[in-house]
Short mmCIF file of C-alpha atoms in Angstrom, two decimals:
data_model
loop_
_atom_site.label_atom_id
_atom_site.label_comp_id
_atom_site.label_asym_id
_atom_site.label_seq_id
_atom_site.Cartn_x
_atom_site.Cartn_y
_atom_site.Cartn_z
CA UNK A 1 134.09 69.46 225.63
CA UNK A 2 135.91 69.51 221.88
CA UNK A 3 134.52 72.39 219.36
CA UNK A 4 133.09 71.29 216.43
CA UNK A 5 135.46 72.21 213.07
CA UNK A 6 134.50 74.93 210.90
CA UNK A 7 134.99 74.02 206.95
CA UNK A 8 135.75 76.43 204.77
CA UNK A 9 136.82 75.83 200.95
CA UNK A 10 138.44 78.81 200.46
CA UNK A 11 142.12 80.17 201.52
CA UNK A 12 142.50 80.35 205.38
CA UNK A 13 142.93 83.66 206.87
CA UNK A 14 145.90 82.62 209.52
CA UNK A 15 148.08 79.12 208.57
CA UNK A 16 149.24 79.42 212.45
CA UNK A 17 146.34 79.84 214.15
CA UNK A 18 144.35 76.69 212.51
CA UNK A 19 145.19 73.02 213.16
CA UNK A 20 144.69 71.02 209.65
CA UNK A 21 142.42 68.18 208.99
CA UNK A 22 143.38 64.79 207.60
CA UNK A 23 142.69 65.08 203.83
CA UNK A 24 140.88 68.35 203.42
CA UNK A 25 144.23 69.38 201.78
CA UNK A 26 143.32 67.10 199.14
CA UNK A 27 139.61 67.52 198.80
CA UNK A 28 140.39 71.18 198.58
CA UNK A 29 142.84 71.05 195.63
CA UNK A 30 140.18 68.96 193.87
CA UNK A 31 137.55 71.65 194.26
CA UNK A 32 139.77 74.19 193.26
CA UNK A 33 140.91 72.44 189.81
CA UNK A 34 136.72 71.29 188.95
CA UNK A 35 135.38 75.04 189.97
CA UNK A 36 138.79 76.50 187.43
CA UNK A 37 137.37 74.12 185.06
CA UNK A 38 133.92 75.20 184.88
CA UNK A 39 135.27 78.74 184.90
CA UNK A 40 137.42 78.21 181.52
CA UNK A 41 134.47 76.08 179.84
CA UNK A 42 131.80 78.50 180.54
CA UNK A 43 133.40 82.26 180.43
CA UNK A 44 136.59 82.04 180.93
CA UNK A 45 137.86 83.72 184.49
CA UNK A 46 140.32 86.65 185.08
CA UNK A 47 143.52 87.16 186.53
CA UNK A 48 141.74 88.80 189.52
CA UNK A 49 139.03 86.51 189.21
CA UNK A 50 136.36 89.36 189.01
CA UNK A 51 136.56 90.59 185.52
CA UNK A 52 135.75 88.96 182.49
CA UNK A 53 138.29 87.41 179.69
CA UNK A 54 137.22 89.80 176.44
CA UNK A 55 137.07 87.80 172.99
CA UNK A 56 139.39 88.28 170.35
CA UNK A 57 137.97 89.86 167.46
CA UNK A 58 136.89 87.96 164.32
CA UNK A 59 139.48 88.52 161.64
CA UNK A 60 138.39 91.18 158.84
CA UNK A 61 137.44 89.54 155.09
CA UNK A 62 138.06 91.42 152.03
CA UNK A 63 135.95 90.45 149.10
CA UNK A 64 136.73 91.48 145.39
CA UNK A 65 133.97 91.49 143.04
CA UNK A 66 134.01 91.69 139.46
CA UNK A 67 131.42 93.56 137.32
CA UNK A 68 130.89 93.03 133.56
CA UNK A 69 128.67 95.47 131.12
CA UNK A 70 125.53 94.21 130.52
CA UNK A 71 124.10 95.22 127.17
CA UNK A 72 121.47 97.33 127.19
CA UNK A 73 117.63 95.82 126.45
CA UNK A 74 116.81 96.49 122.61
CA UNK A 75 113.66 96.72 120.75
CA UNK A 76 112.91 93.56 118.28
CA UNK A 77 114.23 93.67 115.15
CA UNK A 78 112.19 91.82 112.82
CA UNK A 79 110.52 93.30 109.85
CA UNK A 80 113.95 95.80 109.68
CA UNK A 81 116.34 95.34 107.10
CA UNK A 82 120.08 93.62 107.98
CA UNK A 83 121.68 96.58 107.93
CA UNK A 84 119.44 98.73 110.09
CA UNK A 85 118.89 95.79 112.42
CA UNK A 86 122.92 95.31 112.86
CA UNK A 87 123.44 99.07 113.67
CA UNK A 88 121.27 99.14 116.52
CA UNK A 89 122.19 96.00 117.89
CA UNK A 90 126.14 97.52 117.91
CA UNK A 91 124.96 100.51 119.76
CA UNK A 92 123.07 98.29 122.53
CA UNK A 93 126.40 96.34 122.80
CA UNK A 94 125.94 93.04 121.13
CA UNK A 95 128.10 91.17 118.80
CA UNK A 96 126.15 90.21 115.41
CA UNK A 97 125.81 87.88 113.13
CA UNK A 98 123.15 86.78 110.51
CA UNK A 99 122.00 83.92 108.32
CA UNK A 100 120.11 83.24 105.58
CA UNK A 101 116.26 82.04 106.98
CA UNK A 102 115.17 80.33 104.41
CA UNK A 103 116.20 76.54 103.27
CA UNK A 104 119.18 78.08 101.02
CA UNK A 105 122.82 78.42 102.32
CA UNK A 106 123.25 82.31 100.70
CA UNK A 107 124.82 85.07 102.65
CA UNK A 108 122.22 87.48 103.45
CA UNK A 109 122.53 91.26 102.04
CA UNK A 110 122.30 94.39 104.11
CA UNK A 111 119.06 95.30 102.22
CA UNK A 112 117.60 91.65 103.46
CA UNK A 113 114.63 91.75 105.41
CA UNK A 114 115.08 90.11 108.90
CA UNK A 115 112.33 87.42 109.76
CA UNK A 116 114.10 85.87 113.05
CA UNK A 117 116.04 87.34 116.04
CA UNK A 118 117.96 85.46 118.79
CA UNK A 119 119.54 87.23 121.23
CA UNK A 120 122.13 85.46 124.35
CA UNK A 121 123.89 87.66 126.86
CA UNK A 122 126.19 89.51 124.93
CA UNK A 123 125.31 88.72 121.05
CA UNK A 124 122.34 89.06 118.42
CA UNK A 125 122.26 86.61 115.53
CA UNK A 126 119.43 87.83 112.98
CA UNK A 127 117.86 85.56 110.29
CA UNK A 128 117.02 87.25 106.96
CA UNK A 129 115.34 86.74 103.49
CA UNK A 130 115.65 88.98 100.58
CA UNK A 131 113.56 91.85 100.71
CA UNK A 132 110.89 90.93 97.77
CA UNK A 133 109.95 87.56 99.58
CA UNK A 134 107.73 86.48 102.64
CA UNK A 135 109.27 85.10 105.50
CA UNK A 136 109.40 80.98 106.16
CA UNK A 137 106.88 80.00 109.02
CA UNK A 138 110.21 78.97 110.90
CA UNK A 139 113.45 78.93 110.23
CA UNK A 140 115.21 77.01 108.06
CA UNK A 141 111.97 76.12 105.85
CA UNK A 142 111.42 77.36 101.96
CA UNK A 143 109.87 80.63 101.12
CA UNK A 144 106.07 80.29 101.10
CA UNK A 145 105.86 82.13 97.72
CA UNK A 146 102.52 82.85 96.68
CA UNK A 147 100.56 81.36 93.66
CA UNK A 148 98.78 83.04 91.02
CA UNK A 149 94.92 83.41 91.83
CA UNK A 150 92.27 82.41 88.70
CA UNK A 151 91.31 85.94 87.47
CA UNK A 152 89.42 84.48 84.37
CA UNK A 153 85.90 85.09 83.98
CA UNK A 154 85.80 87.61 86.62
CA UNK A 155 86.19 91.89 86.48
CA UNK A 156 89.13 93.55 86.13
CA UNK A 157 88.47 95.39 89.66
CA UNK A 158 88.14 91.92 91.25
CA UNK A 159 91.44 90.28 89.43
CA UNK A 160 93.70 93.49 89.72
CA UNK A 161 92.51 93.47 93.46
CA UNK A 162 93.30 89.64 93.82
CA UNK A 163 96.87 89.56 91.74
CA UNK A 164 97.91 92.94 94.45
CA UNK A 165 97.63 90.66 97.53
CA UNK A 166 100.30 87.66 95.61
CA UNK A 167 102.89 89.96 94.03
CA UNK A 168 104.00 93.57 93.77
CA UNK A 169 104.70 93.12 90.16
CA UNK A 170 102.87 95.65 87.66
CA UNK A 171 99.62 94.37 85.50
CA UNK A 172 99.70 94.98 82.24
CA UNK A 173 96.21 95.19 80.29
CA UNK A 174 95.68 94.46 76.72
CA UNK A 175 92.55 93.67 74.50
CA UNK A 176 91.13 90.32 73.91
CA UNK A 177 89.96 91.48 70.51
CA UNK A 178 92.19 93.11 67.75
CA UNK A 179 89.78 95.85 67.13
CA UNK A 180 88.93 96.88 70.42
CA UNK A 181 91.99 99.17 72.04
CA UNK A 182 92.83 99.36 76.01
CA UNK A 183 95.13 101.43 77.14
CA UNK A 184 97.32 100.78 80.48
CA UNK A 185 97.00 104.55 81.51
CA UNK A 186 92.94 103.96 81.48
CA UNK A 187 93.47 100.84 83.69
CA UNK A 188 94.86 102.73 86.61
CA UNK A 189 92.10 105.27 86.45
CA UNK A 190 89.32 102.81 86.72
CA UNK A 191 88.09 102.82 82.89
CA UNK A 192 88.36 98.56 82.79
CA UNK A 193 86.74 97.57 86.57
CA UNK A 194 83.66 96.18 85.05
CA UNK A 195 85.40 95.06 82.10
CA UNK A 196 85.74 90.90 82.00
CA UNK A 197 89.03 88.94 82.08
CA UNK A 198 89.56 86.29 78.77
CA UNK A 199 93.35 85.63 79.14
CA UNK A 200 95.74 85.62 82.48
CA UNK A 201 99.72 85.08 82.24
CA UNK A 202 100.74 83.44 84.40
CA UNK A 203 98.63 80.55 84.56
CA UNK A 204 96.47 80.05 87.61
CA UNK A 205 98.28 78.46 90.67
CA UNK A 206 102.02 79.31 89.00
CA UNK A 207 104.59 80.31 92.34
CA UNK A 208 105.11 83.79 91.83
CA UNK A 209 108.65 83.98 92.75
CA UNK A 210 109.92 87.82 93.35
CA UNK A 211 108.07 91.19 91.87
CA UNK A 212 106.66 88.95 88.78
CA UNK A 213 104.42 90.93 86.58
CA UNK A 214 100.96 89.75 85.70
CA UNK A 215 99.59 90.23 81.93
CA UNK A 216 95.36 90.29 81.70
CA UNK A 217 93.75 90.40 78.54
CA UNK A 218 90.26 92.28 78.70
CA UNK A 219 86.91 92.91 76.55
CA UNK A 220 84.10 95.06 77.03
CA UNK A 221 82.11 92.14 76.17
CA UNK A 222 82.18 88.39 75.74
CA UNK A 223 85.32 86.85 75.42
CA UNK A 224 86.77 85.03 72.27
CA UNK A 225 88.09 81.41 71.95
CA UNK A 226 91.47 82.60 71.30
CA UNK A 227 93.56 86.14 71.72
CA UNK A 228 94.31 88.22 68.49
CA UNK A 229 90.61 87.54 67.10
CA UNK A 230 88.30 89.99 65.60
CA UNK A 231 85.26 91.24 67.37
CA UNK A 232 83.62 92.01 63.93
CA UNK A 233 84.92 89.47 61.48
CA UNK A 234 84.39 92.47 58.58
CA UNK A 235 87.40 94.07 59.95
CA UNK A 236 89.82 91.06 59.66
CA UNK A 237 91.72 92.34 56.30
CA UNK A 238 91.21 88.51 55.75
CA UNK A 239 87.75 88.64 55.82
CA UNK A 240 85.93 87.25 53.02
CA UNK A 241 82.40 87.91 52.11
CA UNK A 242 79.55 85.06 51.40
CA UNK A 243 79.44 84.27 47.81
CA UNK A 244 76.37 85.56 45.91
CA UNK A 245 74.46 82.26 45.34
CA UNK A 246 71.35 83.67 44.19
CA UNK A 247 72.13 82.49 40.31
CA UNK A 248 71.22 86.18 38.75
CA UNK A 249 74.46 86.62 37.46
CA UNK A 250 74.78 90.03 39.08
CA UNK A 251 74.28 91.56 42.38
CA UNK A 252 75.32 95.00 44.17
CA UNK A 253 78.28 94.46 46.90
CA UNK A 254 77.81 95.25 50.03
CA UNK A 255 79.10 98.60 49.77
CA UNK A 256 76.36 99.47 46.86
CA UNK A 257 73.83 98.44 49.46
CA UNK A 258 75.61 100.90 52.05
CA UNK A 259 75.21 103.79 49.77
CA UNK A 260 78.98 102.62 48.32
CA UNK A 261 80.30 103.69 44.94
CA UNK A 262 81.52 100.04 44.67
CA UNK A 263 80.11 97.36 42.53
CA UNK A 264 80.23 94.05 42.08
CA UNK A 265 78.86 93.11 38.05
CA UNK A 266 79.52 89.02 36.95
CA UNK A 267 81.43 88.50 40.09
CA UNK A 268 83.89 90.70 39.67
CA UNK A 269 84.48 93.91 42.31
CA UNK A 270 85.03 97.35 41.20
CA UNK A 271 87.46 99.44 43.12
CA UNK A 272 88.28 102.87 42.63
CA UNK A 273 92.31 102.69 43.14
CA UNK A 274 93.81 99.42 42.57
CA UNK A 275 97.49 97.92 43.45
CA UNK A 276 100.30 97.45 40.84
CA UNK A 277 99.52 94.14 39.97
CA UNK A 278 95.51 95.59 39.28
CA UNK A 279 94.02 93.90 42.79
CA UNK A 280 91.99 95.57 45.01
CA UNK A 281 93.22 96.33 47.92
CA UNK A 282 92.36 95.48 51.97
CA UNK A 283 92.53 97.03 54.89
CA UNK A 284 96.18 96.73 56.56
CA UNK A 285 97.99 96.69 53.56
CA UNK A 286 100.42 98.30 52.45
CA UNK A 287 99.44 101.58 50.16
CA UNK A 288 101.34 104.19 47.52
CA UNK A 289 102.92 107.24 48.46
CA UNK A 290 100.90 109.16 46.44
CA UNK A 291 97.78 107.40 47.25
CA UNK A 292 97.77 108.78 51.06
CA UNK A 293 95.08 110.74 51.64
CA UNK A 294 92.95 108.77 49.28
CA UNK A 295 90.25 106.68 50.11
CA UNK A 296 89.28 103.21 47.62
CA UNK A 297 86.44 100.61 47.92
CA UNK A 298 88.41 97.49 49.49
CA UNK A 299 87.77 93.90 48.05
CA UNK A 300 85.05 92.41 50.77
CA UNK A 301 83.19 95.95 49.55
CA UNK A 302 83.75 98.23 52.63
CA UNK A 303 85.48 102.03 52.26
CA UNK A 304 89.40 101.95 53.47
CA UNK A 305 91.72 104.92 53.63
CA UNK A 306 95.85 105.41 52.50
CA UNK A 307 97.43 106.74 55.89
CA UNK A 308 100.53 107.72 56.90
CA UNK A 309 101.58 105.91 59.75
CA UNK A 310 105.15 106.61 60.32
CA UNK A 311 107.53 104.72 58.28
CA UNK A 312 105.01 103.14 55.96
CA UNK A 313 101.49 103.74 54.50
CA UNK A 314 98.84 101.35 55.44
CA UNK A 315 95.16 101.23 53.97
CA UNK A 316 92.49 100.90 57.22
CA UNK A 317 88.86 101.45 57.74
#
């Protein structure tokens, strides 16, 4: 009776005590090769078959980074002078450049006003205008100079306020009438706030380029037709009173009617003091040094006085 053969894929314990089975050697070797391949693919096999193969360490990678200093953030420099803005920007590490903010191509000065600013990573560029100019709406546009307002017909207080909004120039006041006094120092104290403006320079709508000065002519009452006239016509040295047309042949002069000593007989005016040519004086005319302090009646019958007015002596009311 034959005993069945026990198959084993492992190594035989004793080659001499076991008979070979036909074909088993090749099968064993094929099985062993497949096992070795699987072992190598999955985990790797140690030399002893019982220790895992250690993985090789990954190579060390060294990275070198280059760091560039970043300029510090800074506050807006709009409305500062160009010199001030440049100093601040340079302290923050910016390279600074500047140009004319208007449609002109003028090299800006340090006292110019900054209107626009532009920053990049490490540079700052400022657009500026002269200190007395308003900024354009956008960089490179014309300067919007303000226009002279209309002040004629209104009060001085209203006119002064409107002009101050348009220009930083001086306001000069003058009298609309020659025989009405106006003083600049009194205007600043409010003495003429309710006086009327009769004339103005420059004309309404004129562009007030720079700190343009303005002149206003004032009056306390109604405005004259033109500057330099007299509110009281009799104050005009060239005033001639109306001739007497009553036909009486003799009349009293205006000064006689008012208590004066000048009289007219037959149309001739009597004057206490006459010129070297024998004529009556009028207000505004020169008088002799010997007449200083004296008074006489003028050709129009009004009393006039010879006063020392510096270099010249004049007859005035």
